[in-house]
Amino acid sequence: MTPLFVRLGELFVKGRLDEMSRHFAFPCPIEIEGGLVVIRTPKVLEAFLATRRSSALLAGMTQMTPRIAAIEMPRKGRFRVWLRWEYIFEDVCLPDEYGSVYYLAQKPWGELMIEMVDSVRVPPYAAQAQSA
């Protein structure tokens, strides 16, 4: 499980967004703070990720590390993963302001596909507790 997210972080930093999009099923709903965006094609996802990547690199990000909090027991080949990304800068590691729930499905050949992502803002006191 962790290797999938480590790989996604590496692909994001390297700008290999087309490879990253191969791990998603389409259409792919992404919920952020109660708003829902349905990503219908790999190209739309790549454009969405390119904007986020550009901002992160301008801020000096050099690496992304997934921190998995929980993995649900699979049912009928589907399960959820709760995680937060940590962004590594030259001299500091900052956790993402959002916690994410990834909804995954295991394909018959064993590959994991992301079917949906739910991101919620982490309360400031929780973010402070995790960084302490």
CSV table of N, CA and C in Angstrom, one decimal:
chain,number,residue,atom,x,y,z
A,1,MET,N,0.8,-1.2,0.0
A,1,MET,CA,0.0,0.0,0.0
A,1,MET,C,0.9,1.3,0.0
A,2,THR,N,1.8,1.3,1.0
A,2,THR,CA,2.6,2.5,1.0
A,2,THR,C,3.4,2.7,-0.3
A,3,PRO,N,3.9,1.7,-0.9
A,3,PRO,CA,4.6,1.9,-2.2
A,3,PRO,C,3.8,2.7,-3.2
A,4,LEU,N,2.5,2.5,-3.3
A,4,LEU,CA,1.7,3.3,-4.3
A,4,LEU,C,1.8,4.7,-4.0
A,5,PHE,N,1.6,5.1,-2.7
A,5,PHE,CA,1.6,6.5,-2.4
A,5,PHE,C,3.0,7.1,-2.4
A,6,VAL,N,4.1,6.4,-2.1
A,6,VAL,CA,5.4,6.9,-2.2
A,6,VAL,C,5.7,7.1,-3.7
A,7,ARG,N,5.2,6.2,-4.6
A,7,ARG,CA,5.4,6.4,-6.0
A,7,ARG,C,4.7,7.6,-6.5
A,8,LEU,N,3.4,7.9,-6.0
A,8,LEU,CA,2.7,9.0,-6.5
A,8,LEU,C,3.4,10.3,-6.1
A,9,GLY,N,4.0,10.3,-4.9
A,9,GLY,CA,4.8,11.5,-4.4
A,9,GLY,C,6.0,11.8,-5.3
A,10,GLU,N,6.7,10.7,-5.6
A,10,GLU,CA,7.9,10.8,-6.5
A,10,GLU,C,7.5,11.3,-7.9
A,11,LEU,N,6.4,10.8,-8.4
A,11,LEU,CA,6.0,11.2,-9.8
A,11,LEU,C,5.5,12.7,-9.8
A,12,PHE,N,4.8,13.1,-8.7
A,12,PHE,CA,4.4,14.5,-8.6
A,12,PHE,C,5.6,15.4,-8.6
A,13,VAL,N,6.6,15.1,-7.8
A,13,VAL,CA,7.8,16.0,-7.7
A,13,VAL,C,8.5,16.0,-9.0
A,14,LYS,N,8.6,14.9,-9.7
A,14,LYS,CA,9.4,14.8,-10.9
A,14,LYS,C,8.6,15.4,-12.1
A,15,GLY,N,7.3,15.7,-11.9
A,15,GLY,CA,6.5,16.2,-13.0
A,15,GLY,C,6.0,15.2,-14.0
A,16,ARG,N,6.0,14.0,-13.6
A,16,ARG,CA,5.5,12.9,-14.4
A,16,ARG,C,4.1,12.6,-14.2
A,17,LEU,N,3.3,13.6,-14.5
A,17,LEU,CA,1.9,13.6,-14.1
A,17,LEU,C,1.1,12.7,-15.0
A,18,ASP,N,1.5,12.4,-16.2
A,18,ASP,CA,0.8,11.4,-17.0
A,18,ASP,C,0.9,10.0,-16.4
A,19,GLU,N,2.1,9.7,-15.9
A,19,GLU,CA,2.2,8.4,-15.2
A,19,GLU,C,1.4,8.4,-13.9
A,20,MET,N,1.3,9.5,-13.2
A,20,MET,CA,0.5,9.6,-12.0
A,20,MET,C,-0.9,9.4,-12.3
A,21,SER,N,-1.4,9.9,-13.4
A,21,SER,CA,-2.8,9.8,-13.7
A,21,SER,C,-3.2,8.3,-14.1
A,22,ARG,N,-2.3,7.5,-14.4
A,22,ARG,CA,-2.6,6.1,-14.7
A,22,ARG,C,-3.0,5.3,-13.5
A,23,HIS,N,-2.8,5.9,-12.3
A,23,HIS,CA,-3.3,5.2,-11.1
A,23,HIS,C,-4.7,5.6,-10.7
A,24,PHE,N,-5.4,6.4,-11.5
A,24,PHE,CA,-6.7,6.9,-11.2
A,24,PHE,C,-7.7,6.3,-12.2
A,25,ALA,N,-8.9,6.0,-11.7
A,25,ALA,CA,-10.0,5.6,-12.5
A,25,ALA,C,-10.8,6.8,-12.8
A,26,PHE,N,-11.4,6.9,-14.0
A,26,PHE,CA,-12.2,8.0,-14.5
A,26,PHE,C,-13.6,7.6,-14.8
A,27,PRO,N,-14.5,8.5,-14.5
A,27,PRO,CA,-14.4,9.8,-13.8
A,27,PRO,C,-14.0,9.6,-12.4
A,28,CYS,N,-13.3,10.6,-11.8
A,28,CYS,CA,-12.8,10.5,-10.5
A,28,CYS,C,-13.3,11.7,-9.7
A,29,PRO,N,-14.2,11.4,-8.7
A,29,PRO,CA,-14.7,12.5,-7.9
A,29,PRO,C,-13.6,12.9,-6.9
A,30,ILE,N,-13.4,14.2,-6.7
A,30,ILE,CA,-12.5,14.7,-5.7
A,30,ILE,C,-13.3,15.7,-4.9
A,31,GLU,N,-13.4,15.5,-3.6
A,31,GLU,CA,-14.1,16.4,-2.7
A,31,GLU,C,-13.2,17.1,-1.8
A,32,ILE,N,-13.3,18.5,-1.9
A,32,ILE,CA,-12.4,19.3,-1.1
A,32,ILE,C,-13.3,20.3,-0.3
A,33,GLU,N,-13.2,20.2,1.0
A,33,GLU,CA,-14.0,21.1,1.9
A,33,GLU,C,-15.5,21.2,1.5
A,34,GLY,N,-16.1,20.0,1.3
A,34,GLY,CA,-17.5,20.0,0.9
A,34,GLY,C,-17.9,20.3,-0.5
A,35,GLY,N,-16.9,20.8,-1.3
A,35,GLY,CA,-17.1,21.0,-2.7
A,35,GLY,C,-16.7,19.7,-3.5
A,36,LEU,N,-17.4,19.4,-4.5
A,36,LEU,CA,-17.1,18.2,-5.3
A,36,LEU,C,-16.7,18.6,-6.8
A,37,VAL,N,-15.6,18.1,-7.2
A,37,VAL,CA,-15.1,18.2,-8.6
A,37,VAL,C,-15.0,16.8,-9.1
A,38,VAL,N,-15.5,16.6,-10.3
A,38,VAL,CA,-15.4,15.4,-11.0
A,38,VAL,C,-14.4,15.5,-12.1
A,39,ILE,N,-13.3,14.8,-11.9
A,39,ILE,CA,-12.3,14.8,-12.9
A,39,ILE,C,-12.6,13.7,-13.9
A,40,ARG,N,-12.9,14.1,-15.2
A,40,ARG,CA,-13.4,13.2,-16.2
A,40,ARG,C,-12.4,12.5,-17.0
A,41,THR,N,-11.2,13.1,-17.2
A,41,THR,CA,-10.2,12.5,-18.0
A,41,THR,C,-8.8,12.7,-17.4
A,42,PRO,N,-7.8,11.8,-17.9
A,42,PRO,CA,-6.5,12.0,-17.4
A,42,PRO,C,-5.9,13.4,-17.6
A,43,LYS,N,-6.2,14.0,-18.8
A,43,LYS,CA,-5.6,15.3,-19.1
A,43,LYS,C,-6.1,16.4,-18.1
A,44,VAL,N,-7.4,16.3,-17.7
A,44,VAL,CA,-7.9,17.3,-16.8
A,44,VAL,C,-7.2,17.1,-15.4
A,45,LEU,N,-7.0,15.8,-15.0
A,45,LEU,CA,-6.3,15.6,-13.7
A,45,LEU,C,-4.9,16.1,-13.8
A,46,GLU,N,-4.2,15.9,-14.9
A,46,GLU,CA,-2.8,16.3,-15.1
A,46,GLU,C,-2.8,17.8,-15.0
A,47,ALA,N,-3.7,18.5,-15.6
A,47,ALA,CA,-3.8,20.0,-15.5
A,47,ALA,C,-4.0,20.5,-14.1
A,48,PHE,N,-4.9,19.8,-13.4
A,48,PHE,CA,-5.1,20.1,-12.0
A,48,PHE,C,-3.9,19.9,-11.1
A,49,LEU,N,-3.2,18.8,-11.3
A,49,LEU,CA,-2.0,18.5,-10.6
A,49,LEU,C,-0.8,19.4,-11.0
A,50,ALA,N,-0.8,19.8,-12.2
A,50,ALA,CA,0.3,20.7,-12.7
A,50,ALA,C,0.2,22.0,-12.0
A,51,THR,N,-1.0,22.5,-11.7
A,51,THR,CA,-1.2,23.8,-11.0
A,51,THR,C,-0.7,23.7,-9.6
A,52,ARG,N,-1.1,22.6,-8.9
A,52,ARG,CA,-0.6,22.3,-7.5
A,52,ARG,C,0.9,22.1,-7.5
A,53,ARG,N,1.5,21.4,-8.5
A,53,ARG,CA,2.9,21.2,-8.5
A,53,ARG,C,3.7,22.5,-8.7
A,54,SER,N,3.2,23.3,-9.6
A,54,SER,CA,3.9,24.6,-9.8
A,54,SER,C,4.0,25.4,-8.6
A,55,SER,N,2.9,25.5,-7.8
A,55,SER,CA,2.8,26.3,-6.6
A,55,SER,C,3.8,25.7,-5.6
A,56,ALA,N,3.8,24.3,-5.5
A,56,ALA,CA,4.7,23.7,-4.5
A,56,ALA,C,6.1,23.9,-4.8
A,57,LEU,N,6.5,23.8,-6.1
A,57,LEU,CA,7.9,24.0,-6.4
A,57,LEU,C,8.4,25.4,-6.3
A,58,LEU,N,7.5,26.4,-6.6
A,58,LEU,CA,7.8,27.8,-6.3
A,58,LEU,C,8.1,28.1,-4.9
A,59,ALA,N,7.4,27.3,-4.0
A,59,ALA,CA,7.6,27.5,-2.6
A,59,ALA,C,8.8,26.7,-2.1
A,60,GLY,N,9.5,26.0,-2.9
A,60,GLY,CA,10.7,25.3,-2.6
A,60,GLY,C,10.6,23.8,-2.2
A,61,MET,N,9.4,23.2,-2.5
A,61,MET,CA,9.2,21.8,-2.1
A,61,MET,C,10.2,20.9,-2.9
A,62,THR,N,10.8,19.9,-2.3
A,62,THR,CA,11.7,19.0,-2.9
A,62,THR,C,11.3,17.6,-2.9
A,63,GLN,N,10.3,17.3,-2.0
A,63,GLN,CA,9.9,15.9,-1.8
A,63,GLN,C,8.5,15.9,-1.2
A,64,MET,N,7.7,14.8,-1.4
A,64,MET,CA,6.5,14.5,-0.8
A,64,MET,C,6.5,13.2,-0.1
A,65,THR,N,6.1,13.1,1.1
A,65,THR,CA,6.1,11.8,1.8
A,65,THR,C,4.7,11.5,2.3
A,66,PRO,N,4.1,10.3,2.0
A,66,PRO,CA,2.8,10.0,2.6
A,66,PRO,C,2.9,9.5,4.0
A,67,ARG,N,2.0,9.9,4.8
A,67,ARG,CA,1.9,9.4,6.2
A,67,ARG,C,0.5,8.8,6.4
A,68,ILE,N,0.5,7.4,6.3
A,68,ILE,CA,-0.8,6.7,6.3
A,68,ILE,C,-1.2,6.5,7.8
A,69,ALA,N,-2.4,6.9,8.1
A,69,ALA,CA,-3.0,6.8,9.4
A,69,ALA,C,-3.8,5.5,9.6
A,70,ALA,N,-4.5,5.1,8.5
A,70,ALA,CA,-5.3,3.9,8.6
A,70,ALA,C,-5.6,3.3,7.2
A,71,ILE,N,-5.8,2.0,7.2
A,71,ILE,CA,-6.2,1.3,6.0
A,71,ILE,C,-7.3,0.4,6.3
A,72,GLU,N,-8.4,0.6,5.6
A,72,GLU,CA,-9.6,-0.2,5.9
A,72,GLU,C,-9.4,-1.7,5.3
A,73,MET,N,-10.0,-2.6,6.0
A,73,MET,CA,-10.0,-4.0,5.5
A,73,MET,C,-10.8,-4.0,4.1
A,74,PRO,N,-10.2,-4.6,3.1
A,74,PRO,CA,-10.9,-4.7,1.8
A,74,PRO,C,-12.3,-5.4,1.9
A,75,ARG,N,-13.2,-4.9,1.1
A,75,ARG,CA,-14.5,-5.6,0.9
A,75,ARG,C,-14.8,-5.6,-0.6
A,76,LYS,N,-14.9,-6.7,-1.2
A,76,LYS,CA,-15.2,-6.9,-2.6
A,76,LYS,C,-14.2,-6.1,-3.4
A,77,GLY,N,-12.9,-6.1,-3.0
A,77,GLY,CA,-11.8,-5.5,-3.7
A,77,GLY,C,-11.7,-4.0,-3.6
A,78,ARG,N,-12.5,-3.4,-2.7
A,78,ARG,CA,-12.4,-2.0,-2.5
A,78,ARG,C,-12.1,-1.7,-1.0
A,79,PHE,N,-11.4,-0.5,-0.8
A,79,PHE,CA,-11.1,-0.1,0.6
A,79,PHE,C,-10.6,1.3,0.6
A,80,ARG,N,-10.5,1.9,1.8
A,80,ARG,CA,-10.1,3.3,1.9
A,80,ARG,C,-8.8,3.4,2.7
A,81,VAL,N,-8.1,4.4,2.3
A,81,VAL,CA,-6.8,4.7,3.0
A,81,VAL,C,-6.9,6.2,3.5
A,82,TRP,N,-6.6,6.4,4.8
A,82,TRP,CA,-6.5,7.7,5.3
A,82,TRP,C,-5.1,8.1,5.4
A,83,LEU,N,-4.8,9.3,4.9
A,83,LEU,CA,-3.4,9.8,4.9
A,83,LEU,C,-3.3,11.3,4.9
A,84,ARG,N,-2.1,11.7,5.3
A,84,ARG,CA,-1.7,13.1,5.1
A,84,ARG,C,-0.4,13.2,4.4
A,85,TRP,N,-0.2,14.1,3.5
A,85,TRP,CA,1.1,14.3,2.8
A,85,TRP,C,2.0,15.2,3.7
A,86,GLU,N,3.2,14.9,3.7
A,86,GLU,CA,4.2,15.8,4.3
A,86,GLU,C,5.0,16.4,3.1
A,87,TYR,N,5.2,17.7,3.1
A,87,TYR,CA,6.0,18.3,2.1
A,87,TYR,C,7.4,18.7,2.6
A,88,ILE,N,8.4,18.2,2.0
A,88,ILE,CA,9.7,18.5,2.4
A,88,ILE,C,10.3,19.6,1.6
A,89,PHE,N,10.8,20.6,2.4
A,89,PHE,CA,11.5,21.8,1.8
A,89,PHE,C,13.0,21.7,2.2
A,90,GLU,N,13.8,22.5,1.8
A,90,GLU,CA,15.2,22.4,2.0
A,90,GLU,C,15.5,22.3,3.5
A,91,ASP,N,14.8,23.0,4.4
A,91,ASP,CA,15.2,23.0,5.8
A,91,ASP,C,14.0,22.7,6.7
A,92,VAL,N,12.9,22.3,6.2
A,92,VAL,CA,11.7,22.0,7.0
A,92,VAL,C,10.8,21.0,6.4
A,93,CYS,N,10.0,20.3,7.2
A,93,CYS,CA,9.0,19.3,6.8
A,93,CYS,C,7.7,19.8,7.2
A,94,LEU,N,6.7,20.1,6.3
A,94,LEU,CA,5.4,20.6,6.7
A,94,LEU,C,4.3,19.6,6.3
A,95,PRO,N,3.5,19.3,7.3
A,95,PRO,CA,2.3,18.4,6.9
A,95,PRO,C,1.3,19.2,6.2
A,96,ASP,N,0.6,18.5,5.3
A,96,ASP,CA,-0.5,19.2,4.5
A,96,ASP,C,-1.5,19.6,5.4
A,97,GLU,N,-2.2,20.7,5.1
A,97,GLU,CA,-3.4,21.2,5.8
A,97,GLU,C,-4.6,20.3,5.7
A,98,TYR,N,-4.5,19.4,4.8
A,98,TYR,CA,-5.7,18.5,4.5
A,98,TYR,C,-5.3,17.1,4.8
A,99,GLY,N,-6.3,16.4,5.4
A,99,GLY,CA,-6.2,14.9,5.5
A,99,GLY,C,-7.0,14.4,4.3
A,100,SER,N,-6.5,13.3,3.8
A,100,SER,CA,-7.2,12.7,2.6
A,100,SER,C,-7.6,11.3,2.8
A,101,VAL,N,-8.8,11.0,2.3
A,101,VAL,CA,-9.3,9.6,2.3
A,101,VAL,C,-9.3,9.2,0.8
A,102,TYR,N,-8.5,8.2,0.5
A,102,TYR,CA,-8.4,7.7,-0.9
A,102,TYR,C,-9.2,6.4,-0.9
A,103,TYR,N,-10.1,6.4,-1.9
A,103,TYR,CA,-11.0,5.2,-2.1
A,103,TYR,C,-10.3,4.4,-3.2
A,104,LEU,N,-9.9,3.2,-2.9
A,104,LEU,CA,-9.1,2.4,-3.9
A,104,LEU,C,-9.9,1.1,-4.2
A,105,ALA,N,-9.6,0.6,-5.4
A,105,ALA,CA,-10.1,-0.7,-5.9
A,105,ALA,C,-8.9,-1.5,-6.4
A,106,GLN,N,-9.0,-2.8,-6.1
A,106,GLN,CA,-7.9,-3.6,-6.6
A,106,GLN,C,-8.4,-4.3,-7.9
A,107,LYS,N,-7.7,-4.1,-9.0
A,107,LYS,CA,-8.1,-4.7,-10.2
A,107,LYS,C,-7.7,-6.2,-10.2
A,108,PRO,N,-8.4,-7.0,-11.1
A,108,PRO,CA,-8.1,-8.4,-11.1
A,108,PRO,C,-6.6,-8.8,-11.3
A,109,TRP,N,-5.8,-8.0,-12.0
A,109,TRP,CA,-4.4,-8.2,-12.2
A,109,TRP,C,-3.6,-7.7,-11.0
A,110,GLY,N,-4.2,-7.2,-9.9
A,110,GLY,CA,-3.5,-6.8,-8.7
A,110,GLY,C,-3.3,-5.3,-8.6
A,111,GLU,N,-3.4,-4.6,-9.7
A,111,GLU,CA,-3.1,-3.1,-9.6
A,111,GLU,C,-4.1,-2.4,-8.8
A,112,LEU,N,-3.7,-1.4,-8.1
A,112,LEU,CA,-4.6,-0.6,-7.3
A,112,LEU,C,-4.9,0.7,-8.1
A,113,MET,N,-6.2,1.0,-8.1
A,113,MET,CA,-6.7,2.2,-8.8
A,113,MET,C,-7.4,3.1,-7.8
A,114,ILE,N,-7.1,4.4,-7.9
A,114,ILE,CA,-7.8,5.4,-7.0
A,114,ILE,C,-9.1,5.8,-7.7
A,115,GLU,N,-10.2,5.5,-7.0
A,115,GLU,CA,-11.5,5.8,-7.6
A,115,GLU,C,-12.1,7.1,-7.1
A,116,MET,N,-11.7,7.6,-6.0
A,116,MET,CA,-12.2,8.9,-5.4
A,116,MET,C,-11.3,9.4,-4.3
A,117,VAL,N,-11.3,10.7,-4.1
A,117,VAL,CA,-10.5,11.3,-3.1
A,117,VAL,C,-11.3,12.3,-2.3
A,118,ASP,N,-11.3,12.2,-1.0
A,118,ASP,CA,-12.0,13.1,-0.1
A,118,ASP,C,-10.9,13.8,0.7
A,119,SER,N,-10.9,15.1,0.6
A,119,SER,CA,-9.9,15.9,1.4
A,119,SER,C,-10.6,16.9,2.3
A,120,VAL,N,-10.2,16.9,3.6
A,120,VAL,CA,-10.8,17.7,4.6
A,120,VAL,C,-9.7,18.5,5.3
A,121,ARG,N,-10.0,19.7,5.6
A,121,ARG,CA,-9.0,20.6,6.3
A,121,ARG,C,-8.8,20.0,7.7
A,122,VAL,N,-7.6,19.9,8.1
A,122,VAL,CA,-7.2,19.4,9.4
A,122,VAL,C,-7.3,20.6,10.4
A,123,PRO,N,-8.0,20.4,11.5
A,123,PRO,CA,-8.1,21.5,12.5
A,123,PRO,C,-6.7,22.0,12.9
A,124,PRO,N,-6.5,23.3,13.2
A,124,PRO,CA,-5.2,23.8,13.6
A,124,PRO,C,-4.6,23.0,14.8
A,125,TYR,N,-5.5,22.7,15.8
A,125,TYR,CA,-4.9,22.1,17.0
A,125,TYR,C,-4.4,20.7,16.6
A,126,ALA,N,-5.1,20.0,15.7
A,126,ALA,CA,-4.6,18.6,15.3
A,126,ALA,C,-3.3,18.7,14.5
A,127,ALA,N,-3.2,19.7,13.7
A,127,ALA,CA,-1.9,19.9,12.9
A,127,ALA,C,-0.8,20.2,13.9
A,128,GLN,N,-1.0,21.0,14.9
A,128,GLN,CA,0.0,21.4,15.9
A,128,GLN,C,0.4,20.2,16.7
A,129,ALA,N,-0.6,19.3,17.1
A,129,ALA,CA,-0.3,18.1,17.9
A,129,ALA,C,0.6,17.2,17.1
A,130,GLN,N,0.3,17.0,15.8
A,130,GLN,CA,1.1,16.1,15.0
A,130,GLN,C,2.5,16.6,14.7
A,131,SER,N,2.7,17.9,14.7
A,131,SER,CA,4.1,18.4,14.4
A,131,SER,C,4.9,18.5,15.7
A,132,ALA,N,4.2,18.4,16.9
A,132,ALA,CA,5.0,18.5,18.1
A,132,ALA,C,5.8,17.2,18.5
